[in-house]
mmCIF file of C-alpha atoms in Angstrom:
data_model
loop_
_atom_site.group_PDB
_atom_site.id
_atom_site.type_symbol
_atom_site.label_atom_id
_atom_site.label_comp_id
_atom_site.label_asym_id
_atom_site.label_seq_id
_atom_site.Cartn_x
_atom_site.Cartn_y
_atom_site.Cartn_z
ATOM 1 C CA UNK A 1 166.545 160.478 89.319
ATOM 2 C CA UNK A 2 167.759 157.412 87.516
ATOM 3 C CA UNK A 3 165.080 155.016 86.213
ATOM 4 C CA UNK A 4 164.819 151.561 87.730
ATOM 5 C CA UNK A 5 166.286 148.866 85.482
ATOM 6 C CA UNK A 6 164.845 145.336 85.769
ATOM 7 C CA UNK A 7 167.024 142.239 85.251
ATOM 8 C CA UNK A 8 167.107 138.489 85.048
ATOM 9 C CA UNK A 9 170.096 136.276 85.796
ATOM 10 C CA UNK A 10 170.618 133.034 83.920
ATOM 11 C CA UNK A 11 173.578 130.829 84.885
ATOM 12 C CA UNK A 12 173.797 127.052 85.518
ATOM 13 C CA UNK A 13 176.353 127.595 88.311
ATOM 14 C CA UNK A 14 174.488 128.372 91.630
ATOM 15 C CA UNK A 15 177.576 130.120 93.002
ATOM 16 C CA UNK A 16 177.789 132.404 90.044
ATOM 17 C CA UNK A 17 174.065 133.217 90.404
ATOM 18 C CA UNK A 18 174.602 134.077 94.082
ATOM 19 C CA UNK A 19 177.460 136.414 93.225
ATOM 20 C CA UNK A 20 175.447 138.283 90.630
ATOM 21 C CA UNK A 21 172.450 138.449 92.986
ATOM 22 C CA UNK A 22 174.667 140.129 95.609
ATOM 23 C CA UNK A 23 175.904 142.551 92.973
ATOM 24 C CA UNK A 24 172.320 143.444 92.024
ATOM 25 C CA UNK A 25 171.360 143.930 95.674
ATOM 26 C CA UNK A 26 173.913 146.504 96.254
ATOM 27 C CA UNK A 27 173.472 148.415 92.972
ATOM 28 C CA UNK A 28 171.013 151.389 93.233
ATOM 29 C CA UNK A 29 168.397 151.530 90.565
ATOM 30 C CA UNK A 30 168.719 147.839 89.629
ATOM 31 C CA UNK A 31 165.890 145.374 90.420
ATOM 32 C CA UNK A 32 166.142 141.601 90.195
ATOM 33 C CA UNK A 33 163.078 139.995 88.638
ATOM 34 C CA UNK A 34 164.222 136.362 88.837
ATOM 35 C CA UNK A 35 167.230 134.091 88.704
ATOM 36 C CA UNK A 36 167.492 130.789 86.831
ATOM 37 C CA UNK A 37 170.005 127.920 86.611
ATOM 38 C CA UNK A 38 168.087 126.216 83.879
ATOM 39 C CA UNK A 39 168.258 128.072 80.541
ATOM 40 C CA UNK A 40 165.222 126.334 79.093
ATOM 41 C CA UNK A 41 163.120 127.339 82.081
ATOM 42 C CA UNK A 42 164.382 130.921 81.637
ATOM 43 C CA UNK A 43 163.011 131.174 78.048
ATOM 44 C CA UNK A 44 159.395 131.573 79.132
ATOM 45 C CA UNK A 45 160.204 134.189 81.744
ATOM 46 C CA UNK A 46 162.316 136.321 79.386
ATOM 47 C CA UNK A 47 159.613 136.232 76.704
ATOM 48 C CA UNK A 48 156.652 136.689 78.973
ATOM 49 C CA UNK A 49 157.646 139.758 80.925
ATOM 50 C CA UNK A 50 159.730 142.718 79.859
ATOM 51 C CA UNK A 51 163.154 143.197 81.555
ATOM 52 C CA UNK A 52 165.719 145.744 80.643
ATOM 53 C CA UNK A 53 168.830 143.582 81.240
ATOM 54 C CA UNK A 54 169.637 139.926 81.032
ATOM 55 C CA UNK A 55 172.839 138.627 82.693
ATOM 56 C CA UNK A 56 173.516 135.380 80.736
ATOM 57 C CA UNK A 57 176.073 132.690 80.968
ATOM 58 C CA UNK A 58 177.193 131.204 77.632
ATOM 59 C CA UNK A 59 178.172 127.587 78.290
ATOM 60 C CA UNK A 60 175.022 125.891 79.663
ATOM 61 C CA UNK A 61 173.445 122.462 79.058
ATOM 62 C CA UNK A 62 170.406 121.983 76.786
ATOM 63 C CA UNK A 63 170.356 125.664 75.537
ATOM 64 C CA UNK A 64 173.493 127.817 75.567
ATOM 65 C CA UNK A 65 173.577 131.467 76.117
ATOM 66 C CA UNK A 66 174.127 132.386 72.471
ATOM 67 C CA UNK A 67 170.993 130.507 71.464
ATOM 68 C CA UNK A 68 168.963 132.067 74.243
ATOM 69 C CA UNK A 69 170.244 135.604 73.400
ATOM 70 C CA UNK A 70 168.715 135.234 69.869
ATOM 71 C CA UNK A 71 165.294 134.584 71.455
ATOM 72 C CA UNK A 72 164.993 137.621 73.772
ATOM 73 C CA UNK A 73 163.061 140.735 72.775
ATOM 74 C CA UNK A 74 165.057 143.418 70.966
ATOM 75 C CA UNK A 75 164.654 145.890 73.816
ATOM 76 C CA UNK A 76 166.204 143.537 76.374
ATOM 77 C CA UNK A 77 169.932 144.155 76.543
ATOM 78 C CA UNK A 78 172.195 141.147 77.024
ATOM 79 C CA UNK A 79 175.320 141.071 79.227
ATOM 80 C CA UNK A 80 177.242 137.796 78.810
ATOM 81 C CA UNK A 81 178.923 136.353 81.866
ATOM 82 C CA UNK A 82 181.419 133.620 81.043
ATOM 83 C CA UNK A 83 184.833 132.151 81.895
ATOM 84 C CA UNK A 84 185.768 131.856 78.235
ATOM 85 C CA UNK A 85 187.037 135.009 76.522
ATOM 86 C CA UNK A 86 187.039 133.283 73.099
ATOM 87 C CA UNK A 87 183.258 134.000 72.992
ATOM 88 C CA UNK A 88 183.834 137.817 72.985
ATOM 89 C CA UNK A 89 183.778 138.154 69.264
ATOM 90 C CA UNK A 90 180.721 135.891 68.778
ATOM 91 C CA UNK A 91 178.882 138.098 71.290
ATOM 92 C CA UNK A 92 178.754 140.956 68.850
ATOM 93 C CA UNK A 93 176.690 138.825 66.428
ATOM 94 C CA UNK A 94 173.798 138.843 68.926
ATOM 95 C CA UNK A 95 174.272 142.575 69.746
ATOM 96 C CA UNK A 96 175.366 141.956 73.344
ATOM 97 C CA UNK A 97 175.706 145.110 75.352
ATOM 98 C CA UNK A 98 178.728 143.871 77.277
ATOM 99 C CA UNK A 99 180.886 140.829 77.958
ATOM 100 C CA UNK A 100 181.984 140.066 81.576
ATOM 101 C CA UNK A 101 184.716 137.551 82.078
ATOM 102 C CA UNK A 102 184.539 135.377 85.189
ATOM 103 C CA UNK A 103 185.552 135.842 87.975
ATOM 104 C CA UNK A 104 183.460 138.986 87.662
ATOM 105 C CA UNK A 105 184.467 142.019 89.658
ATOM 106 C CA UNK A 106 181.916 144.443 90.929
ATOM 107 C CA UNK A 107 183.395 147.489 89.149
ATOM 108 C CA UNK A 108 183.065 145.700 85.770
ATOM 109 C CA UNK A 109 179.482 144.681 86.650
ATOM 110 C CA UNK A 110 178.663 148.253 87.608
ATOM 111 C CA UNK A 111 180.155 149.621 84.372
ATOM 112 C CA UNK A 112 177.879 147.199 82.368
ATOM 113 C CA UNK A 113 174.790 148.403 84.279
ATOM 114 C CA UNK A 114 175.678 151.993 83.478
ATOM 115 C CA UNK A 115 175.982 151.148 79.810
ATOM 116 C CA UNK A 116 172.559 149.573 79.990
ATOM 117 C CA UNK A 117 171.210 152.657 81.763
ATOM 118 C CA UNK A 118 172.630 154.997 79.073
ATOM 119 C CA UNK A 119 171.229 152.737 76.272
ATOM 120 C CA UNK A 120 167.787 152.584 77.883
ATOM 121 C CA UNK A 121 167.708 156.393 78.482
ATOM 122 C CA UNK A 122 168.637 157.024 74.831
ATOM 123 C CA UNK A 123 166.107 154.481 73.518
ATOM 124 C CA UNK A 124 163.285 155.999 75.730
ATOM 125 C CA UNK A 125 164.206 159.530 74.656
ATOM 126 C CA UNK A 126 164.129 158.517 70.966
ATOM 127 C CA UNK A 127 160.735 156.841 71.442
ATOM 128 C CA UNK A 128 159.307 159.874 73.268
ATOM 129 C CA UNK A 129 160.641 162.132 70.530
ATOM 130 C CA UNK A 130 159.056 160.033 67.806
ATOM 131 C CA UNK A 131 155.740 159.795 69.667
ATOM 132 C CA UNK A 132 155.513 163.550 70.262
ATOM 133 C CA UNK A 133 156.717 164.674 66.905
ATOM 134 C CA UNK A 134 154.072 166.038 64.566
ATOM 135 C CA UNK A 135 153.263 163.799 61.555
ATOM 136 C CA UNK A 136 155.010 165.403 58.534
ATOM 137 C CA UNK A 137 153.080 165.689 55.235
ATOM 138 C CA UNK A 138 153.340 162.742 52.919
ATOM 139 C CA UNK A 139 155.799 164.335 50.582
ATOM 140 C CA UNK A 140 158.297 164.863 53.350
ATOM 141 C CA UNK A 141 157.929 161.613 55.442
ATOM 142 C CA UNK A 142 161.372 160.409 56.554
ATOM 143 C CA UNK A 143 164.146 162.538 57.916
ATOM 144 C CA UNK A 144 162.385 165.937 58.172
ATOM 145 C CA UNK A 145 162.605 165.899 61.960
ATOM 146 C CA UNK A 146 165.946 164.008 62.084
ATOM 147 C CA UNK A 147 168.054 163.653 65.214
ATOM 148 C CA UNK A 148 171.305 165.388 65.503
ATOM 149 C CA UNK A 149 173.220 162.342 66.738
ATOM 150 C CA UNK A 150 173.332 158.574 66.419
ATOM 151 C CA UNK A 151 174.367 155.836 68.790
ATOM 152 C CA UNK A 152 176.854 153.160 67.570
ATOM 153 C CA UNK A 153 178.379 150.291 69.408
ATOM 154 C CA UNK A 154 182.150 150.626 69.765
ATOM 155 C CA UNK A 155 184.271 148.215 71.972
ATOM 156 C CA UNK A 156 181.140 146.884 73.697
ATOM 157 C CA UNK A 157 179.594 150.294 74.594
ATOM 158 C CA UNK A 158 177.287 152.682 72.902
ATOM 159 C CA UNK A 159 178.935 155.893 71.718
ATOM 160 C CA UNK A 160 176.819 158.994 70.829
ATOM 161 C CA UNK A 161 178.163 160.575 67.625
ATOM 162 C CA UNK A 162 177.094 163.986 66.320
ATOM 163 C CA UNK A 163 176.037 163.610 62.680
ATOM 164 C CA UNK A 164 177.803 166.824 61.682
ATOM 165 C CA UNK A 165 181.191 165.374 62.805
ATOM 166 C CA UNK A 166 180.976 162.273 60.648
ATOM 167 C CA UNK A 167 183.213 162.703 57.505
ATOM 168 C CA UNK A 168 182.582 159.324 55.899
ATOM 169 C CA UNK A 169 182.010 155.662 56.682
ATOM 170 C CA UNK A 170 184.286 152.939 55.255
ATOM 171 C CA UNK A 171 183.037 149.309 55.096
ATOM 172 C CA UNK A 172 185.391 146.458 55.769
ATOM 173 C CA UNK A 173 183.742 143.028 55.529
ATOM 174 C CA UNK A 174 181.569 142.590 58.578
ATOM 175 C CA UNK A 175 182.644 145.954 60.121
ATOM 176 C CA UNK A 176 182.455 149.595 59.285
ATOM 177 C CA UNK A 177 184.759 152.451 60.342
ATOM 178 C CA UNK A 178 183.254 155.853 61.198
ATOM 179 C CA UNK A 179 185.789 158.576 60.373
ATOM 180 C CA UNK A 180 185.086 161.517 62.703
ATOM 181 C CA UNK A 181 186.211 165.100 62.192
ATOM 182 C CA UNK A 182 188.972 165.966 64.720
ATOM 183 C CA UNK A 183 189.683 162.334 65.748
ATOM 184 C CA UNK A 184 192.744 160.570 64.510
ATOM 185 C CA UNK A 185 191.413 157.072 65.096
ATOM 186 C CA UNK A 186 188.283 155.757 63.376
ATOM 187 C CA UNK A 187 185.421 154.172 65.359
ATOM 188 C CA UNK A 188 184.982 150.542 64.428
ATOM 189 C CA UNK A 189 181.526 148.983 64.710
ATOM 190 C CA UNK A 190 180.066 145.619 63.861
ATOM 191 C CA UNK A 191 177.542 146.779 61.252
ATOM 192 C CA UNK A 192 176.845 146.297 57.563
ATOM 193 C CA UNK A 193 176.926 149.163 55.050
ATOM 194 C CA UNK A 194 173.200 148.711 54.447
ATOM 195 C CA UNK A 195 172.449 149.115 58.112
ATOM 196 C CA UNK A 196 174.534 152.349 58.147
ATOM 197 C CA UNK A 197 172.728 153.632 55.062
ATOM 198 C CA UNK A 198 169.362 153.089 56.770
ATOM 199 C CA UNK A 199 170.650 154.803 59.959
ATOM 200 C CA UNK A 200 171.973 158.014 58.332
ATOM 201 C CA UNK A 201 169.702 160.770 56.943
ATOM 202 C CA UNK A 202 169.851 160.581 53.125
ATOM 203 C CA UNK A 203 169.765 164.385 52.778
ATOM 204 C CA UNK A 204 173.154 164.526 54.478
ATOM 205 C CA UNK A 205 174.834 161.259 53.560
ATOM 206 C CA UNK A 206 175.235 159.400 50.321
ATOM 207 C CA UNK A 207 176.849 156.165 49.255
ATOM 208 C CA UNK A 208 179.316 156.695 46.431
ATOM 209 C CA UNK A 209 181.074 153.369 46.437
ATOM 210 C CA UNK A 210 180.358 149.843 47.642
ATOM 211 C CA UNK A 211 182.628 150.554 50.674
ATOM 212 C CA UNK A 212 182.047 154.264 51.255
ATOM 213 C CA UNK A 213 179.289 156.559 52.504
ATOM 214 C CA UNK A 214 180.240 160.252 52.556
ATOM 215 C CA UNK A 215 178.971 163.256 54.450
ATOM 216 C CA UNK A 216 177.845 165.634 51.731
ATOM 217 C CA UNK A 217 178.651 168.792 53.716
ATOM 218 C CA UNK A 218 182.254 167.655 54.260
ATOM 219 C CA UNK A 219 183.142 167.173 50.578
ATOM 220 C CA UNK A 220 185.880 169.689 49.709
ATOM 221 C CA UNK A 221 185.917 169.053 45.981
ATOM 222 C CA UNK A 222 185.215 166.500 43.150
ATOM 223 C CA UNK A 223 187.722 166.253 40.351
ATOM 224 C CA UNK A 224 187.321 165.232 36.679
ATOM 225 C CA UNK A 225 188.212 161.618 37.454
ATOM 226 C CA UNK A 226 185.144 161.215 39.699
ATOM 227 C CA UNK A 227 187.189 161.378 42.895
ATOM 228 C CA UNK A 228 185.836 162.987 46.054
ATOM 229 C CA UNK A 229 188.213 164.812 48.378
ATOM 230 C CA UNK A 230 186.997 164.619 51.964
ATOM 231 C CA UNK A 231 189.074 164.747 55.165
ATOM 232 C CA UNK A 232 192.439 163.103 54.334
ATOM 233 C CA UNK A 233 190.786 160.625 51.925
ATOM 234 C CA UNK A 234 190.294 160.481 48.218
ATOM 235 C CA UNK A 235 187.257 158.359 47.389
ATOM 236 C CA UNK A 236 186.444 157.215 43.818
ATOM 237 C CA UNK A 237 182.805 157.349 42.828
ATOM 238 C CA UNK A 238 181.962 153.997 41.172
ATOM 239 C CA UNK A 239 179.665 153.591 38.245
ATOM 240 C CA UNK A 240 176.808 152.156 40.333
ATOM 241 C CA UNK A 241 176.479 155.348 42.267
ATOM 242 C CA UNK A 242 177.454 158.040 39.732
ATOM 243 C CA UNK A 243 173.985 158.943 38.501
ATOM 244 C CA UNK A 244 172.589 159.534 41.948
ATOM 245 C CA UNK A 245 175.655 161.567 43.073
ATOM 246 C CA UNK A 246 175.790 163.852 40.088
ATOM 247 C CA UNK A 247 172.046 164.420 40.263
ATOM 248 C CA UNK A 248 172.692 165.698 43.847
ATOM 249 C CA UNK A 249 175.369 168.043 42.530
ATOM 250 C CA UNK A 250 173.022 169.319 39.835
ATOM 251 C CA UNK A 251 170.400 169.946 42.443
ATOM 252 C CA UNK A 252 172.899 172.200 44.137
ATOM 253 C CA UNK A 253 173.403 174.197 40.899
ATOM 254 C CA UNK A 254 176.759 172.696 40.158
ATOM 255 C CA UNK A 255 177.424 172.063 36.468
ATOM 256 C CA UNK A 256 179.339 169.039 35.553
ATOM 257 C CA UNK A 257 181.906 169.613 32.757
#
């Protein structure tokens, strides 16, 4: 049985609020906590009681949706509802779950709710796993009981990626590209390389370049010019990362010549 998701609607247009309220009413497993046409009034409600989902207009007087989105708790997912598609890129900066362009159709609304349901299920499962896992000894605190997958946001939705299929991650300014074994096209996500480093288990992934993190199990070879051959890519190990990488090779009984 699907868990009940709670939501709040914030939009300064009463007709837009009524439409979203009608969508909520006919969506199984979705419960409306409150609706607001005043974004300032909505702040206290969003902060004082937990909701899973916030349907939020962007262009509003006094406090716009982008500003309000930065104030909500991390476990409240934001779905922007707006008539202006130029805000789509900016919505990634506040980790919006989805971006619905007005006039909103019910099938698009329903798809956003399903994304929220999947995200909430994954987050709850991860929390339960963490709470129920035995505490490892001090020397092995970290990734001893690591998960086998991660969730990354791609094109506005969360994608579950098996760790053993990631070949490498390539950083490009404010984005990263996950190269996946067996997939021709990389998965682009709005993340920093530091965030990806923190996300991936260090026993299985290593940064070898400012712009590359590699999956150690997928390395085919390393040549005398400090180049890693992995997938269809040749990645040069830069000086800042050489010591750590070759210590890893030595730990695997590989002699550097």
